mmCIF file of C-alpha atoms in Angstrom:
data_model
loop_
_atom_site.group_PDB
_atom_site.id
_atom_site.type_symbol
_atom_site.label_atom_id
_atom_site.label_comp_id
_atom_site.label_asym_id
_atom_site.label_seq_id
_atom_site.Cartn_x
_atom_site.Cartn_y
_atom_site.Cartn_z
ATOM 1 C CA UNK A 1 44.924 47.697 -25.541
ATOM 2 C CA UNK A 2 47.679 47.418 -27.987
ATOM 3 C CA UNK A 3 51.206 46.191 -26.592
ATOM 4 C CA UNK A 4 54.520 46.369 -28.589
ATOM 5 C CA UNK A 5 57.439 43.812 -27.748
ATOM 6 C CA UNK A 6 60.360 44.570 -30.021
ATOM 7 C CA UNK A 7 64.096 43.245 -30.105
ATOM 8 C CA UNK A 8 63.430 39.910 -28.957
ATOM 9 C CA UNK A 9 64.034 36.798 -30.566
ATOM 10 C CA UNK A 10 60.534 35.270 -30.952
ATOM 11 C CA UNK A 11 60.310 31.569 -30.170
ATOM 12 C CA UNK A 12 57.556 29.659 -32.865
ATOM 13 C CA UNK A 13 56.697 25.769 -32.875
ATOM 14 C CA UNK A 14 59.237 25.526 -35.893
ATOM 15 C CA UNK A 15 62.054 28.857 -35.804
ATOM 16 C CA UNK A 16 63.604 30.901 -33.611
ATOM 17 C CA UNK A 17 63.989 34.525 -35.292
ATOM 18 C CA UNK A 18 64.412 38.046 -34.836
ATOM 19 C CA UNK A 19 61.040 40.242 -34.822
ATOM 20 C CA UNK A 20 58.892 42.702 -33.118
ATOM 21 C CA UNK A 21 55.248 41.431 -32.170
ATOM 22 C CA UNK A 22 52.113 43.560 -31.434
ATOM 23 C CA UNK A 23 49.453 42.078 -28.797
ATOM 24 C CA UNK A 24 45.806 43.368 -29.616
ATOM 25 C CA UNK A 25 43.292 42.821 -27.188
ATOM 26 C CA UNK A 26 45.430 40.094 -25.922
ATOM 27 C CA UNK A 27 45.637 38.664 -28.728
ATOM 28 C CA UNK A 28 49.066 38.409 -31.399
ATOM 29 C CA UNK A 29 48.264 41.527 -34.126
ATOM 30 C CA UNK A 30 51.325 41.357 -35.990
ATOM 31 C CA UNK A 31 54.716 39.948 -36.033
ATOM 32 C CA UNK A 32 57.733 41.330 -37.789
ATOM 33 C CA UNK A 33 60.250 43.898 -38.214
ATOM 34 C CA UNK A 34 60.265 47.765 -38.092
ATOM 35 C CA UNK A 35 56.630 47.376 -36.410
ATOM 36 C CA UNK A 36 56.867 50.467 -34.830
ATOM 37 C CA UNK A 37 57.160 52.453 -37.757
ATOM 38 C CA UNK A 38 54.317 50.317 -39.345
ATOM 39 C CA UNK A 39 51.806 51.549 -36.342
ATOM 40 C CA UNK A 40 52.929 54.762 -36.301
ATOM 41 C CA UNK A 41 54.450 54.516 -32.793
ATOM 42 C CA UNK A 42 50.334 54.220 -31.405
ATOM 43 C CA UNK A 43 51.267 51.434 -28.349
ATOM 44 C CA UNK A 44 49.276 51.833 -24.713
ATOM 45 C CA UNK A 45 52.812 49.712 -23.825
ATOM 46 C CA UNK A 46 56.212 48.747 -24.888
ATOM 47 C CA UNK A 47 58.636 46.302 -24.100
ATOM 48 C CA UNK A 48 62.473 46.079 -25.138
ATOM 49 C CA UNK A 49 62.719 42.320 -25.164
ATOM 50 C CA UNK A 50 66.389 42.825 -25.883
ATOM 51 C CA UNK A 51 68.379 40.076 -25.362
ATOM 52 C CA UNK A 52 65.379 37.844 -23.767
ATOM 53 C CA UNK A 53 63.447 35.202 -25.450
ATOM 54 C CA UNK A 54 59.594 35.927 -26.471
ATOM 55 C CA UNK A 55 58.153 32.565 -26.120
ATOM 56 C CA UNK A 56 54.231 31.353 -26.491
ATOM 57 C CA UNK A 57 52.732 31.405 -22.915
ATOM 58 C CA UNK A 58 52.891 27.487 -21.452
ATOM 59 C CA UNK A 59 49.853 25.674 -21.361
ATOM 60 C CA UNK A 60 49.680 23.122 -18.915
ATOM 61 C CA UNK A 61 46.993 20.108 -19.590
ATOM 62 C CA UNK A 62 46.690 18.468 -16.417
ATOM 63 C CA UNK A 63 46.317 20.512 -13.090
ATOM 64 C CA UNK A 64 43.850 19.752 -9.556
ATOM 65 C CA UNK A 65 43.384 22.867 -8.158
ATOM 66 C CA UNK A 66 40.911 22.719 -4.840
ATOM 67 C CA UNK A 67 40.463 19.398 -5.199
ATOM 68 C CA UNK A 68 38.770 17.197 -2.521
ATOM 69 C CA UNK A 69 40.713 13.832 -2.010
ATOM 70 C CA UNK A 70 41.330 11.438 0.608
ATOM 71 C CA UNK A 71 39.329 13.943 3.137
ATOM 72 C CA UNK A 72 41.708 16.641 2.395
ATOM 73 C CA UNK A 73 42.104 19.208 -0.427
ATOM 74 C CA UNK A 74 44.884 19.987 -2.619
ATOM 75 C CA UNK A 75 46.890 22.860 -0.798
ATOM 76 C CA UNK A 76 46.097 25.514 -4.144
ATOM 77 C CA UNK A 77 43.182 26.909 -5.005
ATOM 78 C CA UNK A 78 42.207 28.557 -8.287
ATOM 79 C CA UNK A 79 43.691 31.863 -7.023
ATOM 80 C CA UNK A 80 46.918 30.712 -5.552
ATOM 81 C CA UNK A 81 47.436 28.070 -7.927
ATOM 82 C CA UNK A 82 47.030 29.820 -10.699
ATOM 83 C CA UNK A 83 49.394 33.039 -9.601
ATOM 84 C CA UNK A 84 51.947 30.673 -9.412
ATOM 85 C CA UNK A 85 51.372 29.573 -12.610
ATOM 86 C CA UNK A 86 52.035 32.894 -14.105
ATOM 87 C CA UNK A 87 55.357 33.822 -12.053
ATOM 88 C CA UNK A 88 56.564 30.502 -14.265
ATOM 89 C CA UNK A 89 55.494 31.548 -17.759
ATOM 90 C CA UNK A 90 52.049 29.265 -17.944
ATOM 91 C CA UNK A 91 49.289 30.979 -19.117
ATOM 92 C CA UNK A 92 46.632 28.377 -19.652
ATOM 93 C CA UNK A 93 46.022 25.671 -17.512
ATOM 94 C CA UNK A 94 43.148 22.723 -17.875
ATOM 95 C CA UNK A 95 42.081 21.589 -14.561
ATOM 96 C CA UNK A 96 39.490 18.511 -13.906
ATOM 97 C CA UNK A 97 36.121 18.794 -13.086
ATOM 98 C CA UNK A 98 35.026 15.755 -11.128
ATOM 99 C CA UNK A 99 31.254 14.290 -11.847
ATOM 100 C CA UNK A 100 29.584 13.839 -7.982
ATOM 101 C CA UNK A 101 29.884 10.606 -6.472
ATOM 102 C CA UNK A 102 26.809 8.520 -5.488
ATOM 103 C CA UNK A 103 24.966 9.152 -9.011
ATOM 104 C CA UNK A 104 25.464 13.334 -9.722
ATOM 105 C CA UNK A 105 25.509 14.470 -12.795
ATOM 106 C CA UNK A 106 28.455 15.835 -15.357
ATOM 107 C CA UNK A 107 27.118 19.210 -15.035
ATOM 108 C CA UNK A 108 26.509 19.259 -11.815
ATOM 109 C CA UNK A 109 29.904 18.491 -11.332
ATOM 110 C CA UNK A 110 31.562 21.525 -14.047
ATOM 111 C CA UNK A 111 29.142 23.972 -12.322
ATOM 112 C CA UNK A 112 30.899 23.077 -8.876
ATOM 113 C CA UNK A 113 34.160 23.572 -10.569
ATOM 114 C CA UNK A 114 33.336 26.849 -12.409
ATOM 115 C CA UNK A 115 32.093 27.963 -9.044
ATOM 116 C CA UNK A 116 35.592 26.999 -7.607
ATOM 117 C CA UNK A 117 37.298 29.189 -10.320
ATOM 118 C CA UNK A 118 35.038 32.494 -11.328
ATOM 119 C CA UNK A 119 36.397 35.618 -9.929
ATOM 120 C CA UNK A 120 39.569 33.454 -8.941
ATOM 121 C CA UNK A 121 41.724 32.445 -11.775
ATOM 122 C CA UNK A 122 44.319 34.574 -13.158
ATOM 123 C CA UNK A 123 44.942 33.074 -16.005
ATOM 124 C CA UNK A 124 43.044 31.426 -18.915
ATOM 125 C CA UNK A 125 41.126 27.570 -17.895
ATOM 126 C CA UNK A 126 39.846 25.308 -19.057
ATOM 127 C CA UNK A 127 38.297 21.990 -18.053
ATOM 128 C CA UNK A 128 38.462 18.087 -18.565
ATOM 129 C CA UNK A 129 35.478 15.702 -16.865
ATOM 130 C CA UNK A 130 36.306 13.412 -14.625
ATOM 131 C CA UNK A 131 33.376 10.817 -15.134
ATOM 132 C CA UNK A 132 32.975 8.043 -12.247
ATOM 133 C CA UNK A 133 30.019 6.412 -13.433
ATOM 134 C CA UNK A 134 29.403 5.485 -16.742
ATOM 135 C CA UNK A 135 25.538 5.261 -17.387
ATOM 136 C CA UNK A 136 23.199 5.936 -19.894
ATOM 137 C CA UNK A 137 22.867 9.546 -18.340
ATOM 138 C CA UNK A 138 26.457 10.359 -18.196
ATOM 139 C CA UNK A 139 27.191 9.324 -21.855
ATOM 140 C CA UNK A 140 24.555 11.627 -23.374
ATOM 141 C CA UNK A 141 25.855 14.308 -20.882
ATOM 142 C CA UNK A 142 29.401 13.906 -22.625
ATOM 143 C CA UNK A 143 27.726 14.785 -26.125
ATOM 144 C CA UNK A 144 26.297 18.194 -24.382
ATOM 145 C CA UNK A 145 29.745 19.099 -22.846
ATOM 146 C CA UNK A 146 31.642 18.412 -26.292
ATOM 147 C CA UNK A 147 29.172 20.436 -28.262
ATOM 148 C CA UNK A 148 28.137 23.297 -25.832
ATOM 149 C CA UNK A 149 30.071 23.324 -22.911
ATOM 150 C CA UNK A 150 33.582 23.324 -24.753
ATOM 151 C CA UNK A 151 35.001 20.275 -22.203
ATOM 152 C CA UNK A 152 36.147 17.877 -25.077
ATOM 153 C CA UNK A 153 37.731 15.643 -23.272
ATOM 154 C CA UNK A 154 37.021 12.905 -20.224
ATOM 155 C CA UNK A 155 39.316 11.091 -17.184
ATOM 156 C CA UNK A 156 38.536 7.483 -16.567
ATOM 157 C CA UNK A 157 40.621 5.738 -13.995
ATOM 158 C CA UNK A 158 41.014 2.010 -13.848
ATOM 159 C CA UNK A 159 42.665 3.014 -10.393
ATOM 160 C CA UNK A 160 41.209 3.554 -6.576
ATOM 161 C CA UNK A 161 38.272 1.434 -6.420
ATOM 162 C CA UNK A 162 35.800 2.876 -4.498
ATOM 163 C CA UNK A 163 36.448 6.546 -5.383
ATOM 164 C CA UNK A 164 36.958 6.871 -9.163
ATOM 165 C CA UNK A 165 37.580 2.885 -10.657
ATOM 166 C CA UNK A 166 35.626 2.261 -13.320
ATOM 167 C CA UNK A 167 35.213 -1.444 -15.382
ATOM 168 C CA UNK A 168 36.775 -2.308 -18.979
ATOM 169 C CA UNK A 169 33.027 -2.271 -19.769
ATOM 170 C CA UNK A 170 32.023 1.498 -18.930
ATOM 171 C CA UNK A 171 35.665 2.495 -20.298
ATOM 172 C CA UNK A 172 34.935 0.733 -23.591
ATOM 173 C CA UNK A 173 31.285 2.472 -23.572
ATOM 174 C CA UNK A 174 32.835 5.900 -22.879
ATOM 175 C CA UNK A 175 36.029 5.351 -25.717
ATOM 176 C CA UNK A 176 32.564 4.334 -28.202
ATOM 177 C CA UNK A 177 30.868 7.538 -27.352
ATOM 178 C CA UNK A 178 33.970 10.130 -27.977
ATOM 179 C CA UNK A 179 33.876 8.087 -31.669
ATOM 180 C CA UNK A 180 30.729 9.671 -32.200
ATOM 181 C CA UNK A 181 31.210 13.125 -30.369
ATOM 182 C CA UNK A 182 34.680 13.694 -31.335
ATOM 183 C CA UNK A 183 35.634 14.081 -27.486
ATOM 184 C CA UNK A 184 39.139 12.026 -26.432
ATOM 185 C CA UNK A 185 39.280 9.886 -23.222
ATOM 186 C CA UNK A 186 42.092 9.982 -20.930
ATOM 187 C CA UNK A 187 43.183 7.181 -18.923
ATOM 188 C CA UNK A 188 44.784 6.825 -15.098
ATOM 189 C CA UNK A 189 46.492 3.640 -16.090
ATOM 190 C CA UNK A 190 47.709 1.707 -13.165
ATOM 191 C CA UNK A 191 45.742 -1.751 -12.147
ATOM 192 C CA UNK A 192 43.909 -0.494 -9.241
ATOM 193 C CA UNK A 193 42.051 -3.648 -7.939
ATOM 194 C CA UNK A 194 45.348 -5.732 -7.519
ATOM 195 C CA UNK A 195 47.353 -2.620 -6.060
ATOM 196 C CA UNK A 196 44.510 -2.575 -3.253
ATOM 197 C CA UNK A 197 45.603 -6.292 -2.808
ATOM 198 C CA UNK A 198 49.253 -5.666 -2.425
ATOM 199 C CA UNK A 199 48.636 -2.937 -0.247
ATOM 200 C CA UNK A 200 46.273 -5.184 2.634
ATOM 201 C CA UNK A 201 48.972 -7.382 2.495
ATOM 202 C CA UNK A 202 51.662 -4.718 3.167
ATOM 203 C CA UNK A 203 49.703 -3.405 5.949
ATOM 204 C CA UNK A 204 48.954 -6.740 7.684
ATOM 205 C CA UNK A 205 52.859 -7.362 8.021
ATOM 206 C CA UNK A 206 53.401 -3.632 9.254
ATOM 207 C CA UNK A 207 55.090 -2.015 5.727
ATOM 208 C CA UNK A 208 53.620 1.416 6.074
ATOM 209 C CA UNK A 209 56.608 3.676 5.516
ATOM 210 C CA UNK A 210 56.896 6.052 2.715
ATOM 211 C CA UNK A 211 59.075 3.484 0.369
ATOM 212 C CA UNK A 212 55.881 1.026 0.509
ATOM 213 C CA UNK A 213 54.045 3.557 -1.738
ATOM 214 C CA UNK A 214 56.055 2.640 -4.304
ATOM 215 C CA UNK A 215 56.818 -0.831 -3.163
ATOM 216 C CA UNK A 216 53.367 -1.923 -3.392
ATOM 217 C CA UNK A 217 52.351 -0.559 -7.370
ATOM 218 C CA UNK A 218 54.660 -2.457 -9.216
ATOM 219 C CA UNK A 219 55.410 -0.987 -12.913
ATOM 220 C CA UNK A 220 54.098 -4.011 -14.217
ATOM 221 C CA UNK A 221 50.708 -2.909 -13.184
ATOM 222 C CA UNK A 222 50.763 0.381 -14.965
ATOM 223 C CA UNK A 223 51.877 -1.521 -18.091
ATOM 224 C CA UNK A 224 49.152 -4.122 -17.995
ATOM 225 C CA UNK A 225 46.007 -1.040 -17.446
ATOM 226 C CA UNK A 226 48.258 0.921 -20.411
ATOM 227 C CA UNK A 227 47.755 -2.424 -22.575
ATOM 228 C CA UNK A 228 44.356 -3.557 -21.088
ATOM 229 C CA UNK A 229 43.366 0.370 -22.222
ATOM 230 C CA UNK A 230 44.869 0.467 -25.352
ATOM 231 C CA UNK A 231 42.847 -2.654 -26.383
ATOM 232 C CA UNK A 232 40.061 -1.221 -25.692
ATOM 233 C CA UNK A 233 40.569 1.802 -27.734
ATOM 234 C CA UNK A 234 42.258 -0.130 -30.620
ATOM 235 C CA UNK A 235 38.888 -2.164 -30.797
ATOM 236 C CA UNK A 236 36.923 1.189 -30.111
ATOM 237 C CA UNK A 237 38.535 2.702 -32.815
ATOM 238 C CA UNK A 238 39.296 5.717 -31.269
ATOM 239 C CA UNK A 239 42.028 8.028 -29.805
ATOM 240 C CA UNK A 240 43.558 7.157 -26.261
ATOM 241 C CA UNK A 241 45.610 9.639 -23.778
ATOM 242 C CA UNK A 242 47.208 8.512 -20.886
ATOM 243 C CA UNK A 243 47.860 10.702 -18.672
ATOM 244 C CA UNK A 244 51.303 10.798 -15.997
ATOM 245 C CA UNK A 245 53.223 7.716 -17.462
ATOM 246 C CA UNK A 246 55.849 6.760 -16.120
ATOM 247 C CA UNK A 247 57.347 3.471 -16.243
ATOM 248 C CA UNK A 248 58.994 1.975 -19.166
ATOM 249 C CA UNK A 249 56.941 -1.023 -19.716
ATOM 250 C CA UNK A 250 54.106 1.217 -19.926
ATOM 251 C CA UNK A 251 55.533 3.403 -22.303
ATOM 252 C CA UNK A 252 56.567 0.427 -24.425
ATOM 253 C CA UNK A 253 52.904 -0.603 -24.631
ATOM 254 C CA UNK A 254 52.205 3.055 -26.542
ATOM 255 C CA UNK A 255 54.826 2.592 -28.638
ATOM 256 C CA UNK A 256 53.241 -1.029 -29.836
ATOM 257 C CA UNK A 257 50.060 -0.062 -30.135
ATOM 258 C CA UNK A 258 51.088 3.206 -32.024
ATOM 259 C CA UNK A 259 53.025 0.574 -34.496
ATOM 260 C CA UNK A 260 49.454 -1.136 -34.915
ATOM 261 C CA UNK A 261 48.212 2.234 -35.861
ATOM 262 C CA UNK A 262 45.958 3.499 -32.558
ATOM 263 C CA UNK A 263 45.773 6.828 -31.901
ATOM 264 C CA UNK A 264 48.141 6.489 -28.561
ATOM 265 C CA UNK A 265 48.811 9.390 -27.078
ATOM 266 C CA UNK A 266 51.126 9.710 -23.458
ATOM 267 C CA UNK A 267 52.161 12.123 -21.146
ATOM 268 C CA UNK A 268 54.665 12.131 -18.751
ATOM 269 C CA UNK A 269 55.965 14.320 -15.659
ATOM 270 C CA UNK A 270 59.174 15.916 -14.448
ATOM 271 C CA UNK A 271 59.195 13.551 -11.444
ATOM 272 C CA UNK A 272 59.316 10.666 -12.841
ATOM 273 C CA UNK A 273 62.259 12.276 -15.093
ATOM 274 C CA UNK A 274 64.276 13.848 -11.784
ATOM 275 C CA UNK A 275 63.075 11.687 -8.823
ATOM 276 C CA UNK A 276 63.470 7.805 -7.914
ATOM 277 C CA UNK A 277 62.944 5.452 -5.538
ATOM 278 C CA UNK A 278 65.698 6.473 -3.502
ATOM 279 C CA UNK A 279 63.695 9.806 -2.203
ATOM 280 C CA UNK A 280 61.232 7.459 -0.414
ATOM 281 C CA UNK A 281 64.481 6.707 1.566
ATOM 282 C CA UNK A 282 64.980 10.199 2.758
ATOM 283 C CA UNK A 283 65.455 10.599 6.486
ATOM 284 C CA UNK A 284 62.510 10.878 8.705
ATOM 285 C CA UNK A 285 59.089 11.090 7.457
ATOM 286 C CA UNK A 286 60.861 13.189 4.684
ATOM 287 C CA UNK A 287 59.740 10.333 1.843
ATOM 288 C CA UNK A 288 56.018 11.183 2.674
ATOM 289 C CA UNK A 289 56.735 14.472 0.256
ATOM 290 C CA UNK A 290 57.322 12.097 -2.558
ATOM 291 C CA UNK A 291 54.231 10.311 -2.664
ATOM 292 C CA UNK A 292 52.265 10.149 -5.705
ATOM 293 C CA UNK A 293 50.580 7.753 -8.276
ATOM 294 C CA UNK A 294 52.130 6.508 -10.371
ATOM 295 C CA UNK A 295 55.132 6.575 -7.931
ATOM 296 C CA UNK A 296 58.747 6.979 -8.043
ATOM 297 C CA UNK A 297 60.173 3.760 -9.475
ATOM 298 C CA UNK A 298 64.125 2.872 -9.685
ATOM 299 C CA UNK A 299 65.322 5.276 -12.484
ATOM 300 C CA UNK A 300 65.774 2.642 -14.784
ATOM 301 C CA UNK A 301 62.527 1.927 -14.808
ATOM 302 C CA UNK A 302 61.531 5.841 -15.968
ATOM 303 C CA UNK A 303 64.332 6.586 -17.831
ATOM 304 C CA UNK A 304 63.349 5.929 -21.040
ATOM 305 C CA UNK A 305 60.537 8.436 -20.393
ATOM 306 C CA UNK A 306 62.305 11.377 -20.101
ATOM 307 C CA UNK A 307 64.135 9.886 -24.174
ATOM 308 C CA UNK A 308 60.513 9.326 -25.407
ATOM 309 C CA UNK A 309 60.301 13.748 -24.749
ATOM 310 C CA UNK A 310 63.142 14.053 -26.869
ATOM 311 C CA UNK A 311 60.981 11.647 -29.536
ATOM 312 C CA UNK A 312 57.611 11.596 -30.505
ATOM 313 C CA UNK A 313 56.271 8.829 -28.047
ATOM 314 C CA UNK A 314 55.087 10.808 -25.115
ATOM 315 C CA UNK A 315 52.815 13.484 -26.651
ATOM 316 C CA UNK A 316 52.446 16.097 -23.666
ATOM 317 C CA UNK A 317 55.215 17.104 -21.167
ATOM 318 C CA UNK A 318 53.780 18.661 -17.730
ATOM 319 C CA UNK A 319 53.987 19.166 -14.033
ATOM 320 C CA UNK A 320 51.370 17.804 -12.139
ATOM 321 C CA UNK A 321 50.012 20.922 -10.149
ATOM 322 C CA UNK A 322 48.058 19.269 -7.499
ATOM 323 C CA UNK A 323 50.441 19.773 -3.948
ATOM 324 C CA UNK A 324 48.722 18.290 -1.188
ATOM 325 C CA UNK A 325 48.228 20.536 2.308
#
């Protein structure tokens, strides 16, 4: 099928120009001017992107679609999810696989997600592998998936003991493997041990309303995993992504390690860029809707995130598409 789009003003990586562009078997064919002439008028379909922008369809790197979590699943599923995703211009998504607990293997656990999402998904996927147990099994599995499964990259979390922490130990043995596979690891960076702590002792003294989400994982714990993490990959030698940053001591711990010349790589979310503690505060139960992890800290404490966009500090920009039922 050959498409025509003509009139617009195409949006590249670098310019923003005037031109016609021909999709080929959904692919881009041609861009340029007068393109109609140039294929003899021989389109299946035209478009008169007059006036509009013609911008690259959005990829979006971190999504949990069907996800199992906490005894409940996220509210989307590959279909639903992934319909929505089109209506707002993404066209690609990468969701996470998740390896079984109790000992399964990685490809048990991207079968169970490619089950979740064939003859579902409306748009192009993608996976990353969630690994919680690093053993000598699992780290020849993640030289398979890089080679011949096309999942290049892998989610460690030194968060929620019990459900997907894993030890400096197994993270440092994973970052050593994608140094010899080529694969990147990606890091939930908050210290989950001594939030677990905090939390007990919330609970004993009766501090279970929304605001105690926050209350009880302090920044500073996100920026001590971030540096703990970034250790570990500076003495790996290898690239580091952490994913959903959003305090700024954390982000300041990228930006020093990046000076000592690791591979740091960040992301952050439009939450932590729009939201604040003060929506934990909301009427009601109301503050329930704004829990997450990392949560909603004062907004001096995530401003600078949303200036490190504008920068080169936090690598990835994205929504995190994983709305809870």
């Amino acid at each position: 099928m050959r498409t025509l789009i003509e009139n617009g003003t195409l949006v590249s990586p670098t310019d923003t120009f005037a031109a016609d562009l021909v999709i080929e078997d959904e692919k881009i064919a041609a861009v340029g001017t007068g393109l109609r002439a140039v294929y003899g008028g021989s389109f299946d379909k035209t478009v008169d992107a007059r006036g509009k922008y013609v911008i690259p369809g959005g990829i979006d790197v971190h999504t949990h679609l069907d996800m199992p979590f906490g005894g409940a699943f996220s509210a989307d599923d590959f279909e639903s999810g992934t319909k929505a995703a089109a209506f707002g211009g993404t066209t690609t998504i990468v969701d996470f696989a998740i390896q079984p607990q109790g000992g399964g293997s990685l490809e048990e656990g991207l079968s169970q997600w490619h089950q979740k999402a064939d003859g579902k998904a409306c748009i192009d996927y993608g996976f990353h592998m969630i690994i919680r147990e690093v053993s000598k099994s699992s780290l020849a599995e993640m030289d398979e998936l890089v080679k011949h499964q096309g999942v290049t990259s892998f989610k460690l979390f030194t968060a929620y003991p019990g459900v997907f922490y894993v030890d400096d130990a197994a993270i440092f043995r994973a970052l050593r493997k994608t140094g010899e596979n080529g694969g990147l690891i990606c890091m939930h960076a908050e210290n989950g041990p001594v939030i677990d702590v905090i939390i007990e002792e919330a609970k004993a003294r009766g501090e279970t309303a929304p605001a105690w989400h926050a209350l009880t994982r302090p920044p500073r714990l996100e920026a001590e995993a971030s540096h703990r993490v970034l250790a570990l990959a500076e003495v790996a030698k290898v690239p580091l992504y952490i994913v959903h940053l959003s305090a700024a001591e954390a982000l300041e711990q990228v930006r020093m390690a990046r000076d000592r010349g690791v591979r740091a790589y960040a992301e952050t979310c439009p939450q932590y860029l729009f939201l604040d503690h003060r929506n934990y505060e909301e009427p009601g139960f109301e503050g329930s809707k704004y829990v997450m992890s990392p949560p909603c800290a004062c907004r001096a404490t995530t401003r600078p995130c949303g200036a490190a966009c504008s920068s080169t500090t936090c690598s990835a920009f994205r929504p995190t598409i994983a709305p809870s039922a």
